[in-house]
Coordinates of C-alpha atoms and ligand atoms in Angstrom, one line a residue:
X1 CA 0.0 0.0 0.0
X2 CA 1.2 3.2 -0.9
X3 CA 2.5 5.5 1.9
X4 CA 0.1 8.9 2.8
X5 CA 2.4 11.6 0.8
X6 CA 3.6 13.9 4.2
X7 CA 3.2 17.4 2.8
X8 CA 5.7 18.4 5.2
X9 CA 8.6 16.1 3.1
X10 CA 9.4 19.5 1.6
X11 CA 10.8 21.3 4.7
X12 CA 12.8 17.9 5.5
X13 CA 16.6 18.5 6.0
X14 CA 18.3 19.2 3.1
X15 CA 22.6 18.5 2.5
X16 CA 24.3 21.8 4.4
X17 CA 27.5 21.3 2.5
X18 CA 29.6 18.4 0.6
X19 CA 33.2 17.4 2.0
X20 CA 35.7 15.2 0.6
X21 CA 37.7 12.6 2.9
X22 CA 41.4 12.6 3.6
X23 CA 41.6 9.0 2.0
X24 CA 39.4 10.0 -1.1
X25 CA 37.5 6.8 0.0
X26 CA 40.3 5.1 -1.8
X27 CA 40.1 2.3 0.8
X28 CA 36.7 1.6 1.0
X29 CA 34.4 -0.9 -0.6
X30 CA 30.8 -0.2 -1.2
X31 CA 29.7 -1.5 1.9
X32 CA 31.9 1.0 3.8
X33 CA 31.5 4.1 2.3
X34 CA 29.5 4.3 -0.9
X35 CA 31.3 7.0 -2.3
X36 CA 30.3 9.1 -5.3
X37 CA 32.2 9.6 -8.5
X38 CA 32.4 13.5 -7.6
X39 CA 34.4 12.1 -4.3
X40 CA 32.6 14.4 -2.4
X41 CA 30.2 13.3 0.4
X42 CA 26.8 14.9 1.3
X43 CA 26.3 16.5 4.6
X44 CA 23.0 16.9 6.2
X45 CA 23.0 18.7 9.5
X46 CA 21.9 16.3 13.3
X47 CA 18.5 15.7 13.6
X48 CA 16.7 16.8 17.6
X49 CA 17.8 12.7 18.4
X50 CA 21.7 12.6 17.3
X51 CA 21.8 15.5 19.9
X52 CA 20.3 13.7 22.4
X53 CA 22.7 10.3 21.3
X54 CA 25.7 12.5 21.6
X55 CA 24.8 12.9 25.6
X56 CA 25.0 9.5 26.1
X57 CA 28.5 9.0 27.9
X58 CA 28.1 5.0 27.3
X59 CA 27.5 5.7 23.8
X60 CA 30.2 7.7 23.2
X61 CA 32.4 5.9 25.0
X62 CA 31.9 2.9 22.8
X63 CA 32.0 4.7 19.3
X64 CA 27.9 4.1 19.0
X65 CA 27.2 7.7 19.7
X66 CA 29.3 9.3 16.5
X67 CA 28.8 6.0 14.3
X68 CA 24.9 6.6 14.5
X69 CA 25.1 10.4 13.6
X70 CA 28.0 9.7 11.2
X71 CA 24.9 7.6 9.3
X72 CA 22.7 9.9 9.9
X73 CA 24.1 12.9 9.1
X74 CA 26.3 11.8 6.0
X75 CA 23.7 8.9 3.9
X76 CA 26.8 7.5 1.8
X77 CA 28.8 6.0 5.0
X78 CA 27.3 2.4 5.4
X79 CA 29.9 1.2 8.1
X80 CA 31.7 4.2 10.1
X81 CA 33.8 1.5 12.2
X82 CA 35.7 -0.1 9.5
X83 CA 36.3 3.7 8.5
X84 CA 39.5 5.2 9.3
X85 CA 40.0 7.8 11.8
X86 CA 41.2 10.7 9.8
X87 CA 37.9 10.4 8.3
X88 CA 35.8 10.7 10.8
X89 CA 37.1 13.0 12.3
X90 CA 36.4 14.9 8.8
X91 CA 33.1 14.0 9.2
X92 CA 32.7 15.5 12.5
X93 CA 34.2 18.2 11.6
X94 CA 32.2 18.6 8.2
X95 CA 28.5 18.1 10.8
X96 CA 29.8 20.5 13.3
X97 CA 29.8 23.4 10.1
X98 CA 26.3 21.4 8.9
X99 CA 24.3 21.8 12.1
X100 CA 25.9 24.5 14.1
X101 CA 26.9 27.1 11.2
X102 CA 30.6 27.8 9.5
X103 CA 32.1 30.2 12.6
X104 CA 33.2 28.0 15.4
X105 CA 34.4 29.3 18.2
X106 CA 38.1 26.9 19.8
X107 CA 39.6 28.3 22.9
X108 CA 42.7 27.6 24.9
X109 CA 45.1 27.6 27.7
X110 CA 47.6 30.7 27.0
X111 CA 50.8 27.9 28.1
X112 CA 52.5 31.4 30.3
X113 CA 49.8 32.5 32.3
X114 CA 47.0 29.8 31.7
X115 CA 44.4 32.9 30.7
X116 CA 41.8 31.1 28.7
X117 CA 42.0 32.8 24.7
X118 CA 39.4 32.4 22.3
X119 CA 39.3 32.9 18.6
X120 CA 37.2 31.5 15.7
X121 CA 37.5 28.8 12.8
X122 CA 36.1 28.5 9.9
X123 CA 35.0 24.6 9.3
X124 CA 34.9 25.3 5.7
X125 CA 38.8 26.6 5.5
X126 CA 39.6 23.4 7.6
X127 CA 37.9 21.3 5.1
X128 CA 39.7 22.9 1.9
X129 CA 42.5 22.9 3.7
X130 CA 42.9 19.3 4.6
X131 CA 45.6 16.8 4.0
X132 CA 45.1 13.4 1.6
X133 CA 46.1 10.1 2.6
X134 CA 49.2 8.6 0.8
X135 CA 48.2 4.9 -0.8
X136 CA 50.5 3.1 1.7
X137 CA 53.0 4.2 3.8
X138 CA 56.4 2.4 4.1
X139 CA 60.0 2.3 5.6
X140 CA 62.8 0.1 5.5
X141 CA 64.5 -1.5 8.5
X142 CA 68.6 -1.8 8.6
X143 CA 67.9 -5.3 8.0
X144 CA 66.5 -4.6 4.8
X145 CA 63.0 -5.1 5.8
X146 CA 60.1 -3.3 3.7
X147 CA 57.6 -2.1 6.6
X148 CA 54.1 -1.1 5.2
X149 CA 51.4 0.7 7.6
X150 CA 48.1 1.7 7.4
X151 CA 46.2 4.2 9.3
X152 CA 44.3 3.5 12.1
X153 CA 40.5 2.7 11.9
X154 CA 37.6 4.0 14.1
X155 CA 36.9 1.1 15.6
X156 CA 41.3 1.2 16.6
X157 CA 40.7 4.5 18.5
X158 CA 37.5 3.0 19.9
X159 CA 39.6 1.0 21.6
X160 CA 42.7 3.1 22.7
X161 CA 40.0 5.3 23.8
X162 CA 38.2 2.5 26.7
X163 CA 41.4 1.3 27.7
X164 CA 42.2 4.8 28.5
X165 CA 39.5 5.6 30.5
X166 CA 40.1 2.0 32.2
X167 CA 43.4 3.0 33.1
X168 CA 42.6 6.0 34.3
X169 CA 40.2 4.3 36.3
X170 CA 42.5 1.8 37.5
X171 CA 44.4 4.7 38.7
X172 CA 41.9 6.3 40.9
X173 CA 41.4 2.9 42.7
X174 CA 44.5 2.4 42.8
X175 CA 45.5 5.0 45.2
X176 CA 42.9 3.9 47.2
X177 CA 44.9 1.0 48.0
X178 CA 46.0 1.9 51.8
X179 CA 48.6 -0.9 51.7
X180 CA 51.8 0.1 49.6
X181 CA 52.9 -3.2 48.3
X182 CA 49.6 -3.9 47.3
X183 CA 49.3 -0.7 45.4
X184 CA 52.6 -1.1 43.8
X185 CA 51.2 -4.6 42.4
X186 CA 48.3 -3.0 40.9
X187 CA 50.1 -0.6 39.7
X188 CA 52.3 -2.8 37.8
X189 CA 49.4 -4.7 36.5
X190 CA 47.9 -1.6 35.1
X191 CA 51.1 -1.3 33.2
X192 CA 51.5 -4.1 31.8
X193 CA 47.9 -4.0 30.2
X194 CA 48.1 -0.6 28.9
X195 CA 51.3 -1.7 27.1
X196 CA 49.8 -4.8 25.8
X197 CA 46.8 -2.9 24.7
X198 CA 49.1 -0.3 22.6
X199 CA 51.3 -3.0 21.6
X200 CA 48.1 -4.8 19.9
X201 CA 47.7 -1.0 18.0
X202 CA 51.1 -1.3 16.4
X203 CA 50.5 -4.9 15.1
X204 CA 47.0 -3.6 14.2
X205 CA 48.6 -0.9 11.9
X206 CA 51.2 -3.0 10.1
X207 CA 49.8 -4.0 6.8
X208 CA 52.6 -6.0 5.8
X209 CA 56.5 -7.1 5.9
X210 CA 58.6 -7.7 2.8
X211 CA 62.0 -8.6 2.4
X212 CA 64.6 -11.0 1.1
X213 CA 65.7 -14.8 2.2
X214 CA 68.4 -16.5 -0.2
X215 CA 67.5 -14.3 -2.9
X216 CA 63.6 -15.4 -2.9
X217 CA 61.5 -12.1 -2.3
X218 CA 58.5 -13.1 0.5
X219 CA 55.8 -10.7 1.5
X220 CA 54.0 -11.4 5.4
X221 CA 50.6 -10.1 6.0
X222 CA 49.1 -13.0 8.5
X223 CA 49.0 -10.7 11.7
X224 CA 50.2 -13.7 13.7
X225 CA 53.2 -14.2 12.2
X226 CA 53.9 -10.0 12.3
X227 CA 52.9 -10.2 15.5
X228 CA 55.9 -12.7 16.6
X229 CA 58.0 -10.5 14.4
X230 CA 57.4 -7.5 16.4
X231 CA 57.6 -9.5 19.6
X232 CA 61.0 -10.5 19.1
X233 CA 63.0 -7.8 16.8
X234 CA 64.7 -4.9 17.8
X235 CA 62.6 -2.1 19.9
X236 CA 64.2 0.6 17.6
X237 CA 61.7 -1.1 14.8
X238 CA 58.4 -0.6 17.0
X239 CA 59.8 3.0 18.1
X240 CA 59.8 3.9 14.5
X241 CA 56.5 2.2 13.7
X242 CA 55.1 4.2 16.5
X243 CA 56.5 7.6 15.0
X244 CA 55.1 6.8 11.3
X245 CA 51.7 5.9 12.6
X246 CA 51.6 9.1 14.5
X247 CA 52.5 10.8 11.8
X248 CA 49.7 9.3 9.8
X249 CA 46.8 9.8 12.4
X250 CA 48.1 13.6 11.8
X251 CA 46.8 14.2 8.2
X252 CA 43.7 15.4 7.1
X253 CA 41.9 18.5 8.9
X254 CA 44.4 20.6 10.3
X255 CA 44.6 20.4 14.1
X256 CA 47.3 22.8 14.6
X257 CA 45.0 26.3 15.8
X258 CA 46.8 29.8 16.3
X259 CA 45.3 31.9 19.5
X260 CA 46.2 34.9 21.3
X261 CA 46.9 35.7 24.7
X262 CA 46.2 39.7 25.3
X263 CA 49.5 39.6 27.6
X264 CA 51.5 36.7 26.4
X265 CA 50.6 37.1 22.1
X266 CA 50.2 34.3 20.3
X267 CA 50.7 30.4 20.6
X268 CA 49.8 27.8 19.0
X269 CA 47.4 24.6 20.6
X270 CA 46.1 21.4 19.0
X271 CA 42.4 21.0 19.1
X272 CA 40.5 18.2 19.8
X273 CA 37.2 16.6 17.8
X274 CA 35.4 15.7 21.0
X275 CA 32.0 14.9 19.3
X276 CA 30.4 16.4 22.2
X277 CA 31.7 19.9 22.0
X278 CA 33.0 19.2 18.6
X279 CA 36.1 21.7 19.0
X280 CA 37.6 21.5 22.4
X281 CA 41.5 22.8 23.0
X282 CA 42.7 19.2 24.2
Ligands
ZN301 ZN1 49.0 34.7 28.8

């Protein structure tokens, strides 16, 4: 049966502006991202319910807050999670200047006298000004290993992002602890699985390792296998994997913001894409 024609379709949201992504959607399959051949993405400004899911501290917590208004607000995103992180924090970026206008206002601690400055941004400059993911990104160990990385994915910072608040809640219980060996115990422990969790990022973000044996060129992607590779070879390998990949997560919308302190002139602060507040000097 056909559906009672809501006269009020008309005045339904319409696309604010269109953004491209810093990986041109050059990784994604349909069922990702179905991008369009213009390779620029439709952006609808949140709807009264995304606000609401952005308030939900569990939901944001666990990525389901800025996955759903990442599908709500831009249609051709099918799966935000297997999306990588430069690009959605694009995205948030790109709905921050749909729903809440082009001027936003970022703010910061001036570092000399810890005055809070404020300034304004424009999301569409940060938009045109944003940097494009390389197709790979590789190094070579002295060895004469070939090293390939590839940026993180949401659902990656998802999960540096809970076992960051788990530590940090570990933390506050652990200086509960009255007794001192005790404490130190727990503290260790904490340790250890913080460690453990960023070592599982590092093997997360190695695509592959090529190299040489007796002449016969071999090529590794079975995460296993780079995972006992990175377990046992020299820590001056990880050190630079963990440089490149930070390097990586840099590119796309610029996070670098100049502000001025009345006294002190002008510094320079990253901002953060909170999805709550959007900007926020982190
Ligand atoms: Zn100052």
């Amino acid at each position: 049966m056909a559906k009672t024609h809501n006269p009020l379709a008309g005045f339904f949201r319409t696309p604010k502006l269109y953004t491209k992504l810093p990986s041109q959607g050059k990784f994604y399959t349909d069922d990702v991202v179905d991008m369009p051949e213009s390779g620029e993405l439709a952006v609808f400004p949140m709807t009264a319910k995304d606000e609401v899911v952005l308030k939900n501290p569990d939901a944001l917590l666990n990525g389901e807050a800025v996955a759903h208004v990442i599908m709500s607000c831009v249609p051709a995103v099918k799966n935000p999670r297997k999306m990588l992180s430069n690009d959605i924090e694009t995205l948030l970026v790109a709905i921050q200047g749909a729903s809440r206008g082009d001027n936003v206002e970022v703010s910061g601690k001036c570092p000399v006298c810890g005055e809070i400055c404020t300034s304004t941004a424009s999301v569409e400059t940060a938009l045109e000004t944003m940097s494009i993911l390389e197709e790979t990104y590789s190094f070579h160990t002295d060895s004469g290993l070939e090293i390939t990385l590839r940026p993180f994915t949401y659902e990656s910072t998802i999960k540096a992002g809970i076992a960051n608040f788990q530590s940090t809640r570990s933390l506050q219980s652990i200086s509960a602890i009255e007794d001192e060996m005790e404490q130190l115990k727990a503290f260790n422990e904490s340790f250890v699985r913080i460690a453990q969790m960023n070592f599982d990022l590092v093997v997360d973000s190695v695509a592959s390792v090529a190299g040489k044996v007796d002449g016969e060129e071999f090529t590794v992607y079975d995460r296993n296998q780079i995972k006992e590779f990175l377990e046992n070879c020299e820590t001056s390998i990880g050190r630079n994997i963990e440089k490149q990949i930070e390097n990586i997560n840099k590119i796309g919308v610029n996070k670098r913001i100049q502000l001025e302190c009345d006294k002190h002139g002008p510094f320079e602060q990253d901002i953060g894409f909170d999805p709550v507040n959007f900007f926020t000097a982190s």
